[in-house]
mmCIF file of N, CA and C in Angstrom:
data_model
loop_
_atom_site.group_PDB
_atom_site.id
_atom_site.type_symbol
_atom_site.label_atom_id
_atom_site.label_comp_id
_atom_site.label_asym_id
_atom_site.label_seq_id
_atom_site.Cartn_x
_atom_site.Cartn_y
_atom_site.Cartn_z
ATOM 1 N N MET A 22 0.828 -1.170 0.000
ATOM 2 C CA MET A 22 0.000 0.000 0.000
ATOM 3 C C MET A 22 0.880 1.243 0.000
ATOM 4 N N LYS A 23 0.587 2.157 -0.861
ATOM 5 C CA LYS A 23 1.364 3.378 -1.029
ATOM 6 C C LYS A 23 0.658 4.535 -0.314
ATOM 7 N N LEU A 24 1.455 5.282 0.516
ATOM 8 C CA LEU A 24 0.870 6.400 1.243
ATOM 9 C C LEU A 24 0.838 7.637 0.350
ATOM 10 N N ASN A 25 -0.157 8.389 0.545
ATOM 11 C CA ASN A 25 -0.376 9.611 -0.211
ATOM 12 C C ASN A 25 0.701 10.646 0.142
ATOM 13 N N PRO A 26 1.317 11.326 -0.847
ATOM 14 C CA PRO A 26 2.322 12.362 -0.561
ATOM 15 C C PRO A 26 1.759 13.498 0.282
ATOM 16 N N LEU A 27 0.461 13.695 0.254
ATOM 17 C CA LEU A 27 -0.180 14.730 1.059
ATOM 18 C C LEU A 27 -0.024 14.420 2.550
ATOM 19 N N ILE A 28 -0.041 13.152 2.911
ATOM 20 C CA ILE A 28 0.148 12.756 4.312
ATOM 21 C C ILE A 28 1.567 13.090 4.755
ATOM 22 N N TYR A 29 2.540 12.820 3.896
ATOM 23 C CA TYR A 29 3.940 13.144 4.221
ATOM 24 C C TYR A 29 4.133 14.647 4.380
ATOM 25 N N SER A 30 3.580 15.417 3.489
ATOM 26 C CA SER A 30 3.759 16.867 3.582
ATOM 27 C C SER A 30 3.016 17.410 4.801
ATOM 28 N N GLY A 31 1.847 16.861 5.122
ATOM 29 C CA GLY A 31 1.106 17.280 6.320
ATOM 30 C C GLY A 31 1.885 16.955 7.584
ATOM 31 N N ALA A 32 2.485 15.778 7.622
ATOM 32 C CA ALA A 32 3.302 15.391 8.776
ATOM 33 C C ALA A 32 4.536 16.284 8.880
ATOM 34 N N GLY A 33 5.113 16.654 7.751
ATOM 35 C CA GLY A 33 6.279 17.534 7.750
ATOM 36 C C GLY A 33 5.937 18.923 8.265
ATOM 37 N N VAL A 34 4.803 19.456 7.814
ATOM 38 C CA VAL A 34 4.366 20.774 8.276
ATOM 39 C C VAL A 34 4.062 20.729 9.772
ATOM 40 N N LEU A 35 3.420 19.680 10.223
ATOM 41 C CA LEU A 35 3.102 19.532 11.633
ATOM 42 C C LEU A 35 4.376 19.450 12.476
ATOM 43 N N SER A 36 5.356 18.708 11.992
ATOM 44 C CA SER A 36 6.641 18.597 12.693
ATOM 45 C C SER A 36 7.347 19.943 12.748
ATOM 46 N N LEU A 37 7.295 20.683 11.665
ATOM 47 C CA LEU A 37 7.921 22.005 11.602
ATOM 48 C C LEU A 37 7.242 22.961 12.586
ATOM 49 N N LEU A 38 5.926 22.934 12.646
ATOM 50 C CA LEU A 38 5.194 23.787 13.585
ATOM 51 C C LEU A 38 5.507 23.414 15.031
ATOM 52 N N LEU A 39 5.620 22.137 15.316
ATOM 53 C CA LEU A 39 5.968 21.694 16.661
ATOM 54 C C LEU A 39 7.368 22.178 17.039
ATOM 55 N N ALA A 40 8.324 22.025 16.136
ATOM 56 C CA ALA A 40 9.694 22.472 16.396
ATOM 57 C C ALA A 40 9.744 23.988 16.605
ATOM 58 N N LEU A 41 8.998 24.724 15.791
ATOM 59 C CA LEU A 41 8.975 26.178 15.916
ATOM 60 C C LEU A 41 8.345 26.603 17.238
ATOM 61 N N SER A 42 7.286 25.918 17.660
ATOM 62 C CA SER A 42 6.642 26.278 18.925
ATOM 63 C C SER A 42 7.566 26.038 20.118
ATOM 64 N N LEU A 43 8.450 25.066 20.027
ATOM 65 C CA LEU A 43 9.418 24.818 21.096
ATOM 66 C C LEU A 43 10.500 25.897 21.143
ATOM 67 N N CYS A 44 10.719 26.575 20.027
ATOM 68 C CA CYS A 44 11.756 27.602 19.936
ATOM 69 C C CYS A 44 11.246 28.998 20.294
ATOM 70 N N LEU A 45 9.947 29.148 20.469
ATOM 71 C CA LEU A 45 9.382 30.453 20.790
ATOM 72 C C LEU A 45 8.992 30.524 22.259
ATOM 73 N N LYS A 46 9.302 31.641 22.871
ATOM 74 C CA LYS A 46 8.926 31.873 24.263
ATOM 75 C C LYS A 46 8.264 33.235 24.356
ATOM 76 N N ALA A 47 7.054 33.281 24.881
ATOM 77 C CA ALA A 47 6.341 34.536 25.079
ATOM 78 C C ALA A 47 6.671 35.095 26.460
ATOM 79 N N VAL A 48 7.061 36.361 26.487
ATOM 80 C CA VAL A 48 7.306 37.061 27.749
ATOM 81 C C VAL A 48 6.187 38.084 27.899
ATOM 82 N N ASP A 49 5.481 38.008 29.018
ATOM 83 C CA ASP A 49 4.331 38.876 29.250
ATOM 84 C C ASP A 49 4.737 40.328 29.453
ATOM 85 N N SER A 50 3.806 41.215 29.137
ATOM 86 C CA SER A 50 3.991 42.634 29.387
ATOM 87 C C SER A 50 4.133 42.852 30.891
ATOM 88 N N GLY A 51 4.999 43.771 31.288
ATOM 89 C CA GLY A 51 5.233 44.021 32.707
ATOM 90 C C GLY A 51 6.266 43.104 33.323
ATOM 91 N N THR A 52 6.842 42.249 32.509
ATOM 92 C CA THR A 52 7.902 41.359 32.991
ATOM 93 C C THR A 52 9.050 41.369 31.991
ATOM 94 N N VAL A 53 10.179 40.886 32.423
ATOM 95 C CA VAL A 53 11.281 40.547 31.518
ATOM 96 C C VAL A 53 11.589 39.079 31.758
ATOM 97 N N GLY A 54 12.143 38.441 30.768
ATOM 98 C CA GLY A 54 12.488 37.037 30.899
ATOM 99 C C GLY A 54 13.935 36.871 31.316
ATOM 100 N N VAL A 55 14.146 36.244 32.448
ATOM 101 C CA VAL A 55 15.507 35.933 32.903
ATOM 102 C C VAL A 55 15.879 34.612 32.241
ATOM 103 N N VAL A 56 16.991 34.623 31.511
ATOM 104 C CA VAL A 56 17.393 33.481 30.690
ATOM 105 C C VAL A 56 18.360 32.590 31.464
ATOM 106 N N TYR A 57 18.048 31.303 31.487
ATOM 107 C CA TYR A 57 18.909 30.292 32.102
ATOM 108 C C TYR A 57 19.376 29.352 31.003
ATOM 109 N N THR A 58 20.672 29.123 30.908
ATOM 110 C CA THR A 58 21.227 28.145 29.978
ATOM 111 C C THR A 58 21.870 27.051 30.809
ATOM 112 N N PHE A 59 21.315 25.856 30.715
ATOM 113 C CA PHE A 59 21.737 24.725 31.538
ATOM 114 C C PHE A 59 21.738 25.107 33.015
ATOM 115 N N GLY A 60 20.747 25.905 33.446
ATOM 116 C CA GLY A 60 20.594 26.295 34.841
ATOM 117 C C GLY A 60 21.394 27.500 35.277
ATOM 118 N N LYS A 61 22.271 28.018 34.423
ATOM 119 C CA LYS A 61 23.085 29.181 34.761
ATOM 120 C C LYS A 61 22.434 30.436 34.186
ATOM 121 N N ILE A 62 22.357 31.487 34.993
ATOM 122 C CA ILE A 62 21.732 32.731 34.552
ATOM 123 C C ILE A 62 22.643 33.443 33.557
ATOM 124 N N LYS A 63 22.054 33.835 32.426
ATOM 125 C CA LYS A 63 22.781 34.627 31.433
ATOM 126 C C LYS A 63 22.536 36.103 31.716
ATOM 127 N N GLN A 64 23.453 36.957 31.311
ATOM 128 C CA GLN A 64 23.350 38.383 31.603
ATOM 129 C C GLN A 64 22.237 39.088 30.824
ATOM 130 N N GLU A 65 21.976 38.655 29.600
ATOM 131 C CA GLU A 65 20.930 39.335 28.836
ATOM 132 C C GLU A 65 19.562 38.778 29.215
ATOM 133 N N SER A 66 18.574 39.657 29.190
ATOM 134 C CA SER A 66 17.208 39.233 29.491
ATOM 135 C C SER A 66 16.348 39.426 28.250
ATOM 136 N N LEU A 67 15.197 38.774 28.252
ATOM 137 C CA LEU A 67 14.287 38.855 27.114
ATOM 138 C C LEU A 67 13.221 39.908 27.383
ATOM 139 N N GLN A 68 12.941 40.697 26.376
ATOM 140 C CA GLN A 68 11.923 41.737 26.472
ATOM 141 C C GLN A 68 10.537 41.139 26.248
ATOM 142 N N PRO A 69 9.481 41.860 26.663
ATOM 143 C CA PRO A 69 8.122 41.353 26.440
ATOM 144 C C PRO A 69 7.849 41.096 24.957
ATOM 145 N N GLY A 70 7.096 40.050 24.690
ATOM 146 C CA GLY A 70 6.768 39.656 23.325
ATOM 147 C C GLY A 70 7.286 38.258 23.046
ATOM 148 N N LEU A 71 7.305 37.901 21.761
ATOM 149 C CA LEU A 71 7.825 36.587 21.359
ATOM 150 C C LEU A 71 9.331 36.643 21.189
ATOM 151 N N ASN A 72 10.006 35.662 21.717
ATOM 152 C CA ASN A 72 11.455 35.581 21.654
ATOM 153 C C ASN A 72 11.852 34.172 21.226
ATOM 154 N N LEU A 73 12.969 34.094 20.508
ATOM 155 C CA LEU A 73 13.509 32.796 20.107
ATOM 156 C C LEU A 73 14.456 32.276 21.182
ATOM 157 N N ILE A 74 14.305 30.991 21.511
ATOM 158 C CA ILE A 74 15.203 30.339 22.457
ATOM 159 C C ILE A 74 15.644 29.003 21.870
ATOM 160 N N VAL A 75 16.642 28.410 22.490
ATOM 161 C CA VAL A 75 17.093 27.075 22.102
ATOM 162 C C VAL A 75 16.382 26.083 23.020
ATOM 163 N N PRO A 76 15.464 25.280 22.480
ATOM 164 C CA PRO A 76 14.704 24.374 23.353
ATOM 165 C C PRO A 76 15.595 23.340 24.038
ATOM 166 N N PHE A 77 15.210 22.956 25.240
ATOM 167 C CA PHE A 77 15.886 21.944 26.063
ATOM 168 C C PHE A 77 17.231 22.423 26.611
ATOM 169 N N VAL A 78 17.744 23.541 26.125
ATOM 170 C CA VAL A 78 19.010 24.102 26.600
ATOM 171 C C VAL A 78 18.725 25.357 27.413
ATOM 172 N N THR A 79 17.800 26.152 26.920
ATOM 173 C CA THR A 79 17.478 27.449 27.509
ATOM 174 C C THR A 79 16.105 27.398 28.157
ATOM 175 N N SER A 80 16.017 27.960 29.356
ATOM 176 C CA SER A 80 14.707 28.149 29.985
ATOM 177 C C SER A 80 14.581 29.621 30.350
ATOM 178 N N VAL A 81 13.361 30.082 30.470
ATOM 179 C CA VAL A 81 13.101 31.495 30.745
ATOM 180 C C VAL A 81 12.112 31.588 31.899
ATOM 181 N N ARG A 82 12.436 32.441 32.869
ATOM 182 C CA ARG A 82 11.545 32.673 34.002
ATOM 183 C C ARG A 82 11.257 34.171 34.088
ATOM 184 N N PRO A 83 10.024 34.530 34.426
ATOM 185 C CA PRO A 83 9.664 35.948 34.438
ATOM 186 C C PRO A 83 10.105 36.674 35.710
ATOM 187 N N LEU A 84 10.479 37.945 35.532
ATOM 188 C CA LEU A 84 10.754 38.849 36.647
ATOM 189 C C LEU A 84 9.840 40.054 36.469
ATOM 190 N N ASP A 85 9.014 40.310 37.469
ATOM 191 C CA ASP A 85 8.060 41.419 37.419
ATOM 192 C C ASP A 85 8.815 42.745 37.460
ATOM 193 N N VAL A 86 8.536 43.636 36.507
ATOM 194 C CA VAL A 86 9.178 44.954 36.475
ATOM 195 C C VAL A 86 8.152 46.081 36.591
ATOM 196 N N THR A 87 6.948 45.749 37.066
ATOM 197 C CA THR A 87 5.942 46.784 37.296
ATOM 198 C C THR A 87 6.169 47.406 38.669
ATOM 199 N N THR A 88 5.600 48.582 38.866
ATOM 200 C CA THR A 88 5.743 49.280 40.143
ATOM 201 C C THR A 88 4.975 48.543 41.229
ATOM 202 N N GLN A 89 5.651 48.279 42.321
ATOM 203 C CA GLN A 89 5.070 47.614 43.489
ATOM 204 C C GLN A 89 5.070 48.616 44.643
ATOM 205 N N VAL A 90 4.137 48.479 45.552
ATOM 206 C CA VAL A 90 4.077 49.348 46.727
ATOM 207 C C VAL A 90 4.274 48.500 47.973
ATOM 208 N N LEU A 91 5.169 48.954 48.812
ATOM 209 C CA LEU A 91 5.456 48.277 50.071
ATOM 210 C C LEU A 91 4.904 49.146 51.200
ATOM 211 N N ASN A 92 3.908 48.646 51.917
ATOM 212 C CA ASN A 92 3.314 49.340 53.063
ATOM 213 C C ASN A 92 3.743 48.609 54.326
ATOM 214 N N GLU A 93 4.301 49.353 55.254
ATOM 215 C CA GLU A 93 4.808 48.736 56.478
ATOM 216 C C GLU A 93 4.436 49.565 57.698
ATOM 217 N N LYS A 94 4.336 48.893 58.842
ATOM 218 C CA LYS A 94 4.194 49.558 60.141
ATOM 219 C C LYS A 94 5.473 49.293 60.918
ATOM 220 N N TYR A 95 6.014 50.351 61.479
ATOM 221 C CA TYR A 95 7.240 50.228 62.255
ATOM 222 C C TYR A 95 7.006 50.784 63.652
ATOM 223 N N TYR A 96 7.703 50.220 64.602
ATOM 224 C CA TYR A 96 7.653 50.682 65.974
ATOM 225 C C TYR A 96 9.022 51.265 66.293
ATOM 226 N N SER A 97 9.009 52.495 66.809
ATOM 227 C CA SER A 97 10.256 53.185 67.063
ATOM 228 C C SER A 97 10.120 54.013 68.335
ATOM 229 N N LYS A 98 11.200 54.680 68.697
ATOM 230 C CA LYS A 98 11.185 55.583 69.840
ATOM 231 C C LYS A 98 11.557 56.971 69.358
ATOM 232 N N SER A 99 10.852 57.951 69.913
ATOM 233 C CA SER A 99 11.158 59.340 69.587
ATOM 234 C C SER A 99 12.414 59.767 70.352
ATOM 235 N N LYS A 100 12.872 60.990 70.090
ATOM 236 C CA LYS A 100 14.064 61.510 70.746
ATOM 237 C C LYS A 100 13.898 61.558 72.265
ATOM 238 N N ASP A 101 12.663 61.796 72.702
ATOM 239 C CA ASP A 101 12.409 61.848 74.140
ATOM 240 C C ASP A 101 11.989 60.494 74.725
ATOM 241 N N GLY A 102 12.206 59.404 73.965
ATOM 242 C CA GLY A 102 12.016 58.045 74.477
ATOM 243 C C GLY A 102 10.601 57.504 74.431
ATOM 244 N N GLN A 103 9.700 58.174 73.765
ATOM 245 C CA GLN A 103 8.320 57.696 73.705
ATOM 246 C C GLN A 103 8.150 56.728 72.536
ATOM 247 N N ASP A 104 7.337 55.692 72.777
ATOM 248 C CA ASP A 104 7.059 54.707 71.720
ATOM 249 C C ASP A 104 6.134 55.317 70.679
ATOM 250 N N ILE A 105 6.398 54.996 69.426
ATOM 251 C CA ILE A 105 5.578 55.517 68.337
ATOM 252 C C ILE A 105 5.450 54.451 67.258
ATOM 253 N N THR A 106 4.270 54.394 66.660
ATOM 254 C CA THR A 106 4.025 53.490 65.540
ATOM 255 C C THR A 106 3.967 54.332 64.274
ATOM 256 N N ILE A 107 4.743 53.948 63.295
ATOM 257 C CA ILE A 107 4.833 54.684 62.030
ATOM 258 C C ILE A 107 4.349 53.799 60.894
ATOM 259 N N SER A 108 3.495 54.348 60.048
ATOM 260 C CA SER A 108 3.124 53.678 58.806
ATOM 261 C C SER A 108 3.938 54.317 57.694
ATOM 262 N N ALA A 109 4.667 53.495 56.973
ATOM 263 C CA ALA A 109 5.510 54.008 55.893
ATOM 264 C C ALA A 109 5.229 53.224 54.620
ATOM 265 N N SER A 110 5.273 53.919 53.508
ATOM 266 C CA SER A 110 5.062 53.294 52.203
ATOM 267 C C SER A 110 6.186 53.701 51.274
ATOM 268 N N THR A 111 6.548 52.798 50.423
ATOM 269 C CA THR A 111 7.511 53.112 49.377
ATOM 270 C C THR A 111 7.136 52.348 48.117
ATOM 271 N N ALA A 112 7.373 52.971 46.987
ATOM 272 C CA ALA A 112 7.123 52.315 45.704
ATOM 273 C C ALA A 112 8.466 51.881 45.131
ATOM 274 N N PHE A 113 8.480 50.708 44.521
ATOM 275 C CA PHE A 113 9.716 50.221 43.924
ATOM 276 C C PHE A 113 9.395 49.426 42.672
ATOM 277 N N LEU A 114 10.391 49.281 41.850
ATOM 278 C CA LEU A 114 10.289 48.385 40.698
ATOM 279 C C LEU A 114 11.655 47.803 40.419
ATOM 280 N N ASN A 115 11.659 46.631 39.815
ATOM 281 C CA ASN A 115 12.903 45.970 39.445
ATOM 282 C C ASN A 115 13.370 46.556 38.120
ATOM 283 N N ASN A 116 14.612 46.992 38.073
ATOM 284 C CA ASN A 116 15.172 47.565 36.860
ATOM 285 C C ASN A 116 15.430 46.444 35.854
ATOM 286 N N PRO A 117 14.804 46.520 34.663
ATOM 287 C CA PRO A 117 14.994 45.450 33.673
ATOM 288 C C PRO A 117 16.448 45.253 33.253
ATOM 289 N N GLN A 118 17.250 46.312 33.324
ATOM 290 C CA GLN A 118 18.654 46.197 32.937
ATOM 291 C C GLN A 118 19.454 45.322 33.898
ATOM 292 N N PHE A 119 18.966 45.175 35.116
ATOM 293 C CA PHE A 119 19.665 44.391 36.126
ATOM 294 C C PHE A 119 18.910 43.116 36.480
ATOM 295 N N ALA A 120 18.093 42.624 35.559
ATOM 296 C CA ALA A 120 17.258 41.447 35.828
ATOM 297 C C ALA A 120 18.099 40.234 36.205
ATOM 298 N N ALA A 121 19.186 40.001 35.494
ATOM 299 C CA ALA A 121 20.019 38.830 35.769
ATOM 300 C C ALA A 121 20.665 38.914 37.153
ATOM 301 N N SER A 122 21.214 40.069 37.500
ATOM 302 C CA SER A 122 21.850 40.185 38.817
ATOM 303 C C SER A 122 20.813 40.168 39.935
ATOM 304 N N THR A 123 19.614 40.732 39.696
ATOM 305 C CA THR A 123 18.547 40.655 40.693
ATOM 306 C C THR A 123 18.150 39.207 40.925
ATOM 307 N N ALA A 124 17.968 38.464 39.848
ATOM 308 C CA ALA A 124 17.589 37.051 39.971
ATOM 309 C C ALA A 124 18.676 36.248 40.688
ATOM 310 N N ALA A 125 19.938 36.544 40.388
ATOM 311 C CA ALA A 125 21.040 35.792 40.995
ATOM 312 C C ALA A 125 21.193 36.097 42.480
ATOM 313 N N THR A 126 20.994 37.351 42.880
ATOM 314 C CA THR A 126 21.242 37.709 44.273
ATOM 315 C C THR A 126 19.997 37.672 45.159
ATOM 316 N N LEU A 127 18.829 38.014 44.587
ATOM 317 C CA LEU A 127 17.617 38.125 45.397
ATOM 318 C C LEU A 127 16.501 37.172 44.994
ATOM 319 N N GLY A 128 16.622 36.562 43.833
ATOM 320 C CA GLY A 128 15.569 35.676 43.346
ATOM 321 C C GLY A 128 14.578 36.415 42.469
ATOM 322 N N LEU A 129 13.515 35.738 42.109
ATOM 323 C CA LEU A 129 12.525 36.294 41.190
ATOM 324 C C LEU A 129 11.235 36.726 41.883
ATOM 325 N N ASP A 130 11.076 36.397 43.143
ATOM 326 C CA ASP A 130 9.853 36.694 43.870
ATOM 327 C C ASP A 130 9.921 38.097 44.473
ATOM 328 N N ASN A 131 8.942 38.952 44.154
ATOM 329 C CA ASN A 131 8.959 40.328 44.657
ATOM 330 C C ASN A 131 8.902 40.399 46.176
ATOM 331 N N LYS A 132 8.230 39.463 46.831
ATOM 332 C CA LYS A 132 8.187 39.471 48.292
ATOM 333 C C LYS A 132 9.584 39.229 48.856
ATOM 334 N N ASN A 133 10.295 38.292 48.289
ATOM 335 C CA ASN A 133 11.658 38.022 48.732
ATOM 336 C C ASN A 133 12.564 39.231 48.455
ATOM 337 N N ILE A 134 12.377 39.844 47.299
ATOM 338 C CA ILE A 134 13.178 41.023 46.945
ATOM 339 C C ILE A 134 12.923 42.151 47.934
ATOM 340 N N SER A 135 11.648 42.420 48.243
ATOM 341 C CA SER A 135 11.345 43.506 49.185
ATOM 342 C C SER A 135 11.808 43.156 50.600
ATOM 343 N N ASP A 136 11.679 41.890 51.000
ATOM 344 C CA ASP A 136 12.122 41.480 52.335
ATOM 345 C C ASP A 136 13.628 41.658 52.520
ATOM 346 N N ARG A 137 14.383 41.320 51.503
ATOM 347 C CA ARG A 137 15.847 41.334 51.631
ATOM 348 C C ARG A 137 16.481 42.660 51.239
ATOM 349 N N ALA A 138 15.881 43.384 50.297
ATOM 350 C CA ALA A 138 16.532 44.593 49.792
ATOM 351 C C ALA A 138 15.905 45.891 50.299
ATOM 352 N N LEU A 139 14.598 45.912 50.528
ATOM 353 C CA LEU A 139 13.933 47.164 50.867
ATOM 354 C C LEU A 139 13.599 47.330 52.342
ATOM 355 N N ARG A 140 13.009 46.321 52.938
ATOM 356 C CA ARG A 140 12.537 46.461 54.319
ATOM 357 C C ARG A 140 13.646 46.866 55.293
ATOM 358 N N PRO A 141 14.815 46.253 55.252
ATOM 359 C CA PRO A 141 15.860 46.660 56.200
ATOM 360 C C PRO A 141 16.266 48.133 56.048
ATOM 361 N N GLY A 142 16.393 48.597 54.808
ATOM 362 C CA GLY A 142 16.765 49.998 54.580
ATOM 363 C C GLY A 142 15.669 50.957 54.986
ATOM 364 N N LEU A 143 14.415 50.583 54.696
ATOM 365 C CA LEU A 143 13.285 51.427 55.074
ATOM 366 C C LEU A 143 13.177 51.508 56.596
ATOM 367 N N LEU A 144 13.357 50.391 57.276
ATOM 368 C CA LEU A 144 13.313 50.371 58.737
ATOM 369 C C LEU A 144 14.406 51.269 59.325
ATOM 370 N N ALA A 145 15.616 51.157 58.821
ATOM 371 C CA ALA A 145 16.723 51.975 59.326
ATOM 372 C C ALA A 145 16.463 53.452 59.082
ATOM 373 N N THR A 146 15.917 53.785 57.926
ATOM 374 C CA THR A 146 15.621 55.182 57.610
ATOM 375 C C THR A 146 14.551 55.731 58.531
ATOM 376 N N VAL A 147 13.459 54.994 58.704
ATOM 377 C CA VAL A 147 12.362 55.450 59.565
ATOM 378 C C VAL A 147 12.857 55.649 60.992
ATOM 379 N N LYS A 148 13.574 54.668 61.518
ATOM 380 C CA LYS A 148 14.062 54.783 62.902
ATOM 381 C C LYS A 148 15.057 55.932 63.043
ATOM 382 N N GLY A 149 15.913 56.124 62.035
ATOM 383 C CA GLY A 149 16.884 57.215 62.089
ATOM 384 C C GLY A 149 16.222 58.579 62.067
ATOM 385 N N VAL A 150 15.190 58.732 61.266
ATOM 386 C CA VAL A 150 14.492 60.019 61.181
ATOM 387 C C VAL A 150 13.693 60.278 62.449
ATOM 388 N N ILE A 151 12.939 59.296 62.913
ATOM 389 C CA ILE A 151 12.090 59.468 64.098
ATOM 390 C C ILE A 151 12.926 59.766 65.345
ATOM 391 N N ALA A 152 14.096 59.161 65.453
ATOM 392 C CA ALA A 152 14.946 59.348 66.640
ATOM 393 C C ALA A 152 15.469 60.775 66.763
ATOM 394 N N LYS A 153 15.392 61.564 65.695
ATOM 395 C CA LYS A 153 15.876 62.953 65.731
ATOM 396 C C LYS A 153 14.859 63.924 66.327
ATOM 397 N N TYR A 154 13.615 63.487 66.493
ATOM 398 C CA TYR A 154 12.550 64.399 66.894
ATOM 399 C C TYR A 154 11.893 63.964 68.202
ATOM 400 N N ARG A 155 11.447 64.978 68.978
ATOM 401 C CA ARG A 155 10.634 64.700 70.149
ATOM 402 C C ARG A 155 9.207 64.442 69.677
ATOM 403 N N MET A 156 8.411 63.794 70.524
ATOM 404 C CA MET A 156 7.053 63.410 70.162
ATOM 405 C C MET A 156 6.228 64.617 69.713
ATOM 406 N N GLU A 157 6.311 65.727 70.425
ATOM 407 C CA GLU A 157 5.512 66.900 70.058
ATOM 408 C C GLU A 157 5.929 67.449 68.689
ATOM 409 N N GLU A 158 7.227 67.337 68.355
ATOM 410 C CA GLU A 158 7.693 67.777 67.027
ATOM 411 C C GLU A 158 7.176 66.847 65.930
ATOM 412 N N ILE A 159 7.115 65.570 66.241
ATOM 413 C CA ILE A 159 6.606 64.595 65.266
ATOM 414 C C ILE A 159 5.143 64.896 64.954
ATOM 415 N N ILE A 160 4.370 65.172 65.983
ATOM 416 C CA ILE A 160 2.942 65.445 65.796
ATOM 417 C C ILE A 160 2.729 66.736 65.020
ATOM 418 N N SER A 161 3.481 67.774 65.338
ATOM 419 C CA SER A 161 3.251 69.073 64.696
ATOM 420 C C SER A 161 3.928 69.214 63.329
ATOM 421 N N ASN A 162 4.906 68.383 63.022
ATOM 422 C CA ASN A 162 5.643 68.514 61.751
ATOM 423 C C ASN A 162 5.581 67.255 60.898
ATOM 424 N N GLN A 163 4.442 66.601 60.846
ATOM 425 C CA GLN A 163 4.325 65.336 60.120
ATOM 426 C C GLN A 163 4.709 65.476 58.644
ATOM 427 N N GLN A 164 4.288 66.545 57.998
ATOM 428 C CA GLN A 164 4.563 66.727 56.566
ATOM 429 C C GLN A 164 6.067 66.859 56.314
ATOM 430 N N VAL A 165 6.737 67.658 57.110
ATOM 431 C CA VAL A 165 8.188 67.857 56.951
ATOM 432 C C VAL A 165 8.931 66.563 57.208
ATOM 433 N N ILE A 166 8.539 65.849 58.239
ATOM 434 C CA ILE A 166 9.193 64.596 58.596
ATOM 435 C C ILE A 166 8.962 63.550 57.516
ATOM 436 N N SER A 167 7.773 63.490 56.954
ATOM 437 C CA SER A 167 7.485 62.491 55.923
ATOM 438 C C SER A 167 8.299 62.708 54.666
ATOM 439 N N GLU A 168 8.726 63.936 54.425
ATOM 440 C CA GLU A 168 9.560 64.224 53.250
ATOM 441 C C GLU A 168 11.018 63.851 53.468
ATOM 442 N N GLU A 169 11.401 63.661 54.724
ATOM 443 C CA GLU A 169 12.767 63.250 55.034
ATOM 444 C C GLU A 169 12.926 61.821 54.636
#
């Protein structure tokens, strides 16, 4: 029995489409793709959209580069030794140019990034600023202090 050449060409097209789909990686808007080759992070990252990769050798993981807001409550002491609770907020985003080094040092999870890179600095800043003022100055100069 002889197979129809149309079956061969259909199988060839299907194989080509399968191979091409393995070589394409979509990176979502608001993220960059951190590229791993055999598990090692490469310095270049992939921009949002369709990107070509080498299947089975290269993997891509997303890093969120949208603006995130970190809201925290801190407990500190004023200059005159009184306890005070401060609510502080900061906005941050991961710089796409440093996606590889961010992934290597802090990981890809924004919670981990904020826990390790932002919270300690924000806490030190809040405590340092609050410790310079007496309680009555904090109450009467909230706007000035918040800009510090």
